[in-house]
Coordinates of C-alpha atoms in Angstrom, one line a residue:
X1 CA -22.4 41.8 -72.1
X2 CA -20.2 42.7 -75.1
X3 CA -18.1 44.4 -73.1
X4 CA -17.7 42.0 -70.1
X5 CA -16.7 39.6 -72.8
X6 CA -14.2 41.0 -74.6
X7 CA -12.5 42.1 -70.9
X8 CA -12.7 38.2 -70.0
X9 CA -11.4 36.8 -73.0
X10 CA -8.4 39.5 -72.8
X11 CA -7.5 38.7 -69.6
X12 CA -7.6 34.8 -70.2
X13 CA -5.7 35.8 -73.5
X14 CA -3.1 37.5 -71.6
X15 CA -2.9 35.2 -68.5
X16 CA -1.9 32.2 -70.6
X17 CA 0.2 34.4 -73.0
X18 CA 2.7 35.3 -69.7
X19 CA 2.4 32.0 -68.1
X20 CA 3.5 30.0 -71.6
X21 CA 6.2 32.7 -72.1
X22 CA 8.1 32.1 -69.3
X23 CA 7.2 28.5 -69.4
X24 CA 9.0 28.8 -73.3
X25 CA 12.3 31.3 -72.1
X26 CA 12.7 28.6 -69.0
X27 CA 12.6 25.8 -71.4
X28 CA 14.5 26.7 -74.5
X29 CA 17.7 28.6 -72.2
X30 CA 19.8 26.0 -71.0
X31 CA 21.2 28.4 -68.4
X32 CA 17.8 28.4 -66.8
X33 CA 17.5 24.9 -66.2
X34 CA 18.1 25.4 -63.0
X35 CA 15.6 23.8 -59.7
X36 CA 14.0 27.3 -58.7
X37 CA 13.3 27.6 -62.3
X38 CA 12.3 24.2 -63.2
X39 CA 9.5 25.1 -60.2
X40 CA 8.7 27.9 -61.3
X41 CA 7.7 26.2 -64.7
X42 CA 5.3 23.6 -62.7
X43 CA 3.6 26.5 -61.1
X44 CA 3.0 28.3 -64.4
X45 CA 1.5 25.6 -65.6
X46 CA -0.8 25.3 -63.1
X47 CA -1.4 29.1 -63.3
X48 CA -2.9 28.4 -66.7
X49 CA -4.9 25.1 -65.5
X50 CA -6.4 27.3 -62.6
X51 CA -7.2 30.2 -65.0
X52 CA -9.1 27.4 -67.6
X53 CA -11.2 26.0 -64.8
X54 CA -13.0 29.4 -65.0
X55 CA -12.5 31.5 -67.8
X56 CA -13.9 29.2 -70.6
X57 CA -17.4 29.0 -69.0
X58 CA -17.6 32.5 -67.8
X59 CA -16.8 33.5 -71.2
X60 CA -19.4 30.7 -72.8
X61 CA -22.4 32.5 -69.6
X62 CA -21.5 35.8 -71.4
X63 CA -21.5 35.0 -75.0
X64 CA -24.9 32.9 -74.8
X65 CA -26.1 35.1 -72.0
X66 CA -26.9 31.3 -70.3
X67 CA -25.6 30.2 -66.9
X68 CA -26.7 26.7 -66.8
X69 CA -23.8 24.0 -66.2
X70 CA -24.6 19.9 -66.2
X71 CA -23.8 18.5 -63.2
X72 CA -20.7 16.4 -64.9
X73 CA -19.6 19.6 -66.0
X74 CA -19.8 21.3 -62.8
X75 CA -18.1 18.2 -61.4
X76 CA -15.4 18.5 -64.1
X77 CA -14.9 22.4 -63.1
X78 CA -14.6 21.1 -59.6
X79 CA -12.2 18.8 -60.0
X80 CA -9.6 21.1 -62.3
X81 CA -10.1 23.9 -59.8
X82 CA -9.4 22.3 -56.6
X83 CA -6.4 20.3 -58.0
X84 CA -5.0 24.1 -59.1
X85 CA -5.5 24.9 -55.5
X86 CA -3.7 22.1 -53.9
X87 CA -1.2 21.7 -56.4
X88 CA -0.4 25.4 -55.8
X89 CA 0.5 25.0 -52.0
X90 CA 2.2 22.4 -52.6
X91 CA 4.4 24.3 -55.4
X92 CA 5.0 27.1 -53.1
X93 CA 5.8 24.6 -50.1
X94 CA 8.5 22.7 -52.6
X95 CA 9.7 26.2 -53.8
X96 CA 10.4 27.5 -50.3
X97 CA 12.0 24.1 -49.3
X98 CA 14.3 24.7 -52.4
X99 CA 15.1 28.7 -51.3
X100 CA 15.6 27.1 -47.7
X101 CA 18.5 24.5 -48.8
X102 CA 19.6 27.3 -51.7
X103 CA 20.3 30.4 -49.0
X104 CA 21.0 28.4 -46.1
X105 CA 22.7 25.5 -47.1
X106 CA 24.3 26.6 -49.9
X107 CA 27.5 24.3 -49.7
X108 CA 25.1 21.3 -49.9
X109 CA 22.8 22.6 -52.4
X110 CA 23.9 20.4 -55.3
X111 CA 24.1 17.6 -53.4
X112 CA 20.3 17.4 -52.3
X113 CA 18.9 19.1 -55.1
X114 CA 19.1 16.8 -57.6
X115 CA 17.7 16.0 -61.0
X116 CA 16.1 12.7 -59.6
X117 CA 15.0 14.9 -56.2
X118 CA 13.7 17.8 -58.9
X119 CA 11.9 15.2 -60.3
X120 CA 9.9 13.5 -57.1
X121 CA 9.5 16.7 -56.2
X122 CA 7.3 17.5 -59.2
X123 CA 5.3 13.9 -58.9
X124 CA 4.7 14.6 -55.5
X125 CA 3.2 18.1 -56.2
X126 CA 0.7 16.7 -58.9
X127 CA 0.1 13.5 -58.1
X128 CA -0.8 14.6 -54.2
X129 CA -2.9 17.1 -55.3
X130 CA -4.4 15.4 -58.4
X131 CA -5.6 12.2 -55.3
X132 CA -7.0 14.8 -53.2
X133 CA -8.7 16.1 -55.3
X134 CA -9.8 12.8 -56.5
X135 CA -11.2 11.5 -53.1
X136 CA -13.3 15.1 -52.7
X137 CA -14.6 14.7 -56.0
X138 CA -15.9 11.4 -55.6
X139 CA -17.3 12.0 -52.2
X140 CA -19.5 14.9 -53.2
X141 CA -20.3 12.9 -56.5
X142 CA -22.1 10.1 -54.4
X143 CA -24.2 12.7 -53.0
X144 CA -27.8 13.0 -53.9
X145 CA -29.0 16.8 -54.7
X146 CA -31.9 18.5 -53.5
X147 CA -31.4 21.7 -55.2
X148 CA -29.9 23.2 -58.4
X149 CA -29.3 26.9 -58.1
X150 CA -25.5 27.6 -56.8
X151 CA -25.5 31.3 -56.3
X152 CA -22.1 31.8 -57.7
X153 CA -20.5 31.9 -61.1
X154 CA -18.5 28.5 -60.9
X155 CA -18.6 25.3 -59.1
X156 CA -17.3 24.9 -55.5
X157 CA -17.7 21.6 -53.8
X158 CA -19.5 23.4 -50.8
X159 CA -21.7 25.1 -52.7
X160 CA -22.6 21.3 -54.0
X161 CA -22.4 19.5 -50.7
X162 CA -25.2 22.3 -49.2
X163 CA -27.8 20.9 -52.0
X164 CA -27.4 17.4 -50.8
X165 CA -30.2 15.3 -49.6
X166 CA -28.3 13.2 -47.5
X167 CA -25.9 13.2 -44.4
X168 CA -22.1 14.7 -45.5
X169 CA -20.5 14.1 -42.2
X170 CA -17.8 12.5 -44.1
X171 CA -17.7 15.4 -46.6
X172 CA -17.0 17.6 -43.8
X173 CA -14.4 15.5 -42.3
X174 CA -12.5 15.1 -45.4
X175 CA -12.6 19.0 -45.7
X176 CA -10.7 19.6 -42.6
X177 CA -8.5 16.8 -43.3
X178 CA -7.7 18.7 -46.0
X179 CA -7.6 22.2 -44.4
X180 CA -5.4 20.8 -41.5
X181 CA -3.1 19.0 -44.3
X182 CA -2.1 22.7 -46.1
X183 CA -2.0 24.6 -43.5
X184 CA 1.0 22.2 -42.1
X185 CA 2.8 23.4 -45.2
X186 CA 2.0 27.3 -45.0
X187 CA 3.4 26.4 -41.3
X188 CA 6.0 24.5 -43.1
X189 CA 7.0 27.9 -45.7
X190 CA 6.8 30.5 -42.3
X191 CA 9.3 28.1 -40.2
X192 CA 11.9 28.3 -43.7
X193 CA 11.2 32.0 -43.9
X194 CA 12.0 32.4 -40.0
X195 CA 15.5 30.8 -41.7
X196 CA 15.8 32.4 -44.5
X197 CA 15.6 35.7 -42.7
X198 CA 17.8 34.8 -40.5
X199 CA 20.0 34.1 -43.2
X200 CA 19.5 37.1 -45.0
X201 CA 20.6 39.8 -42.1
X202 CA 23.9 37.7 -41.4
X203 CA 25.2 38.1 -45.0
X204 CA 24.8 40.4 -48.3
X205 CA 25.2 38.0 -50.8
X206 CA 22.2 36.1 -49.0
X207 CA 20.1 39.4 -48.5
X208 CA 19.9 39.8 -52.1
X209 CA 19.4 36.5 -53.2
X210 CA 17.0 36.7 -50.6
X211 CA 15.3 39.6 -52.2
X212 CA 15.5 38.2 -55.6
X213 CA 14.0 34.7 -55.5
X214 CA 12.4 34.8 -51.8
X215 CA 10.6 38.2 -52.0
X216 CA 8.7 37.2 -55.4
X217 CA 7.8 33.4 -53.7
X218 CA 6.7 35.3 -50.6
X219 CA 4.5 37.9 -52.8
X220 CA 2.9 34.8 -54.6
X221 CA 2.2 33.0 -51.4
X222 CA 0.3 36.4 -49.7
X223 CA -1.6 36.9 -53.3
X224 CA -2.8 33.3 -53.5
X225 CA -4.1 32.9 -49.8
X226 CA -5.5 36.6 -49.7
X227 CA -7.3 35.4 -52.9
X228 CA -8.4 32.2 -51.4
X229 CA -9.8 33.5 -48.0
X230 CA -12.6 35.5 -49.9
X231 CA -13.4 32.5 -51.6
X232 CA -13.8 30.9 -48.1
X233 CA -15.6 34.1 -46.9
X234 CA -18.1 33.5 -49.8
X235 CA -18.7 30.5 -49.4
X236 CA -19.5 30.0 -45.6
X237 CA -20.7 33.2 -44.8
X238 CA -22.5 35.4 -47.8
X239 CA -25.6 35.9 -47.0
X240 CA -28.3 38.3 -49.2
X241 CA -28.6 39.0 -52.9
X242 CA -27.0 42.7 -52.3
X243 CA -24.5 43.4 -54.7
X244 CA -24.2 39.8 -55.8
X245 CA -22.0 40.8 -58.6
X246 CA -19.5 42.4 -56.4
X247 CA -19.9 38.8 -54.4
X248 CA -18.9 36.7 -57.0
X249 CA -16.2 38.8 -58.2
X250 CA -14.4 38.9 -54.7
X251 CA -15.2 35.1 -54.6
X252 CA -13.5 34.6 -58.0
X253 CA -9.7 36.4 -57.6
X254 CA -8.2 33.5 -56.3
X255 CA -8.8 31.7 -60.4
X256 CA -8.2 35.7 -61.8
X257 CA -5.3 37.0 -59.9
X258 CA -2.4 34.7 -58.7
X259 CA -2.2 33.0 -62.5
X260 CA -2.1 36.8 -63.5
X261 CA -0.1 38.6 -61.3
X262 CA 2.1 35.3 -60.6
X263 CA 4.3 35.6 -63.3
X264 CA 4.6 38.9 -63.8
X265 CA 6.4 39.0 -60.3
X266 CA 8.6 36.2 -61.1
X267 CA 9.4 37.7 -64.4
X268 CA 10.2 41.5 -62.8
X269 CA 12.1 40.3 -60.2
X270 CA 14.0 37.2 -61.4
X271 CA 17.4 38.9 -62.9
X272 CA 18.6 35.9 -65.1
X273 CA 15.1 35.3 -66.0
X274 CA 14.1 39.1 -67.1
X275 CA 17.5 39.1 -68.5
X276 CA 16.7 36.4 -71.1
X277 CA 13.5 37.5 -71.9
X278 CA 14.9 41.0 -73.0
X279 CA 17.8 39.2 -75.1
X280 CA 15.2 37.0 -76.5
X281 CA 13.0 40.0 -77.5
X282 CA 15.7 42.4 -78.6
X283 CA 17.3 39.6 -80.4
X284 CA 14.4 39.3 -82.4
X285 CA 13.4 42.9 -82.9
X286 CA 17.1 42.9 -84.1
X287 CA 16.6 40.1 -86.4
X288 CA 12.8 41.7 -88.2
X289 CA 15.3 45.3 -88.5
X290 CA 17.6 43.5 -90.8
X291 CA 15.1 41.9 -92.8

């Protein structure tokens, strides 16, 4: 158990360490404050939010060797994690809108990307997702329980709603409300791509802007749903005990691997923002030398 701990708490450790470090080179470059980037701040934040739903538990199970949760708690897990999900299709929805206006109508860029547009942008991303997730949480909350055992190592509301006592047609209808909702806006992101393609093929400068700021967005996008869909996979149709572990770890990558790999993308392929990162760090390093 020693040994699945210290691996957790490194990769928590190092998950929030390169989401807050491009949250900090974003925030303290004034060249930087740019839309794109300002987004790209918003969703690193949420990286971290998504990545504390889970890792502070699992790394509580593994310390006390315990895997009990209170039903508030579980509720509390719930609610963090689902309002990372939802606020993270929505980021990527907003970001792709921005690349959309950036590549293909550049001319009016800085006339509809405002500070005040930035800014409802950014309320509509949290607030949206944080009243979603509000309603869900509430609905399965009124739900009396039947069981207690959730065969997996975090909370999901559908592994809640299946110990209900009670009818959850209206869970169930909320859930494809829900499912119908974000899947408009991954329809939303593939109709700007069909754009930005287009875009990209008729001019050079647009092909590598394209590659620069589209292809890590695009990246992020395939991670996060990949991730998501064994969740879903999990969830509905799991079935034995066999290699449970395995199970759970599949069901888990959605809260391990987009707030990890996220940023790393943005951060490898974003010039100006890799660019300020190694001034910062040489700067620095410069700086220690001397002293």
């Amino acid at each position: 158990m020693e040994i699945y701990f210290a691996f957790a708490l490194m990769s928590y450790l190092f998950t929030v360490s390169v989401n807050l470090t491009l949250i900090i080179t974003i925030s303290l470059d004034k060249t930087l404050h740019e839309p794109i980037y300002i987004f790209l701040c918003s969703l690193c934040f949420n990286e971290i939010c998504g990545a504390s739903s889970f890792y502070p538990k699992l790394l509580h199970d593994l310390l006390t060797n315990s895997y009990v949760i209170t039903y508030t708690a579980c509720l509390g897990q719930m609610f963090v994690t689902y309002s990372y999900i939802f606020s993270e299709c929505t980021s990527l929805t907003v970001m792709a809108y921005d690349r959309y206006i950036a590549i293909c109508k550049p001319l009016q860029y800085r006339m509809l990307m405002t500070a005040q547009k930035v800014a409802q942008l950014l309320m509509l991303t949290w607030c949206f997702s944080v009243f979603e997730t509000a309603v869900g949480t509430v609905l399965t909350a009124r739900l009396p329980l039947c069981g207690r055992h959730i065969p997996k190592i975090f909370c999901t509301n559908w592994e809640v709603v299946k110990l209900s006592c009670s009818d959850s047609t209206l869970n169930n209808i909320y859930a494809f409300m829900l499912i119908f909702s974000h899947l408009s806006q991954t329809a939303l992101i593939m109709v700007s791509y069909v754009h930005l393609i287009r875009a990209a093929i008729r001019s050079q400068a647009d092909r590598r802007k394209f590659m620069q700021t589209c292809l890590p967005h695009l990246i992020t996008l395939l991670v996060f749903t990949t991730s998501l869909m064994f969740d879903t996979m999990y969830s509905r149709y799991s079935g034995g005990s066999t290699m449970k572990a395995l199970q759970n770890a599949l069901a888990a990558q959605f809260l391990v691997v987009p707030p990890l790999v996220n940023p790393i993308i943005y951060g490898l392929n974003l010039q100006q923002i890799r660019s300020r990162m190694v001034h910062r760090f040489t700067h620095r390093t410069g700086t220690f030398r001397k002293n």
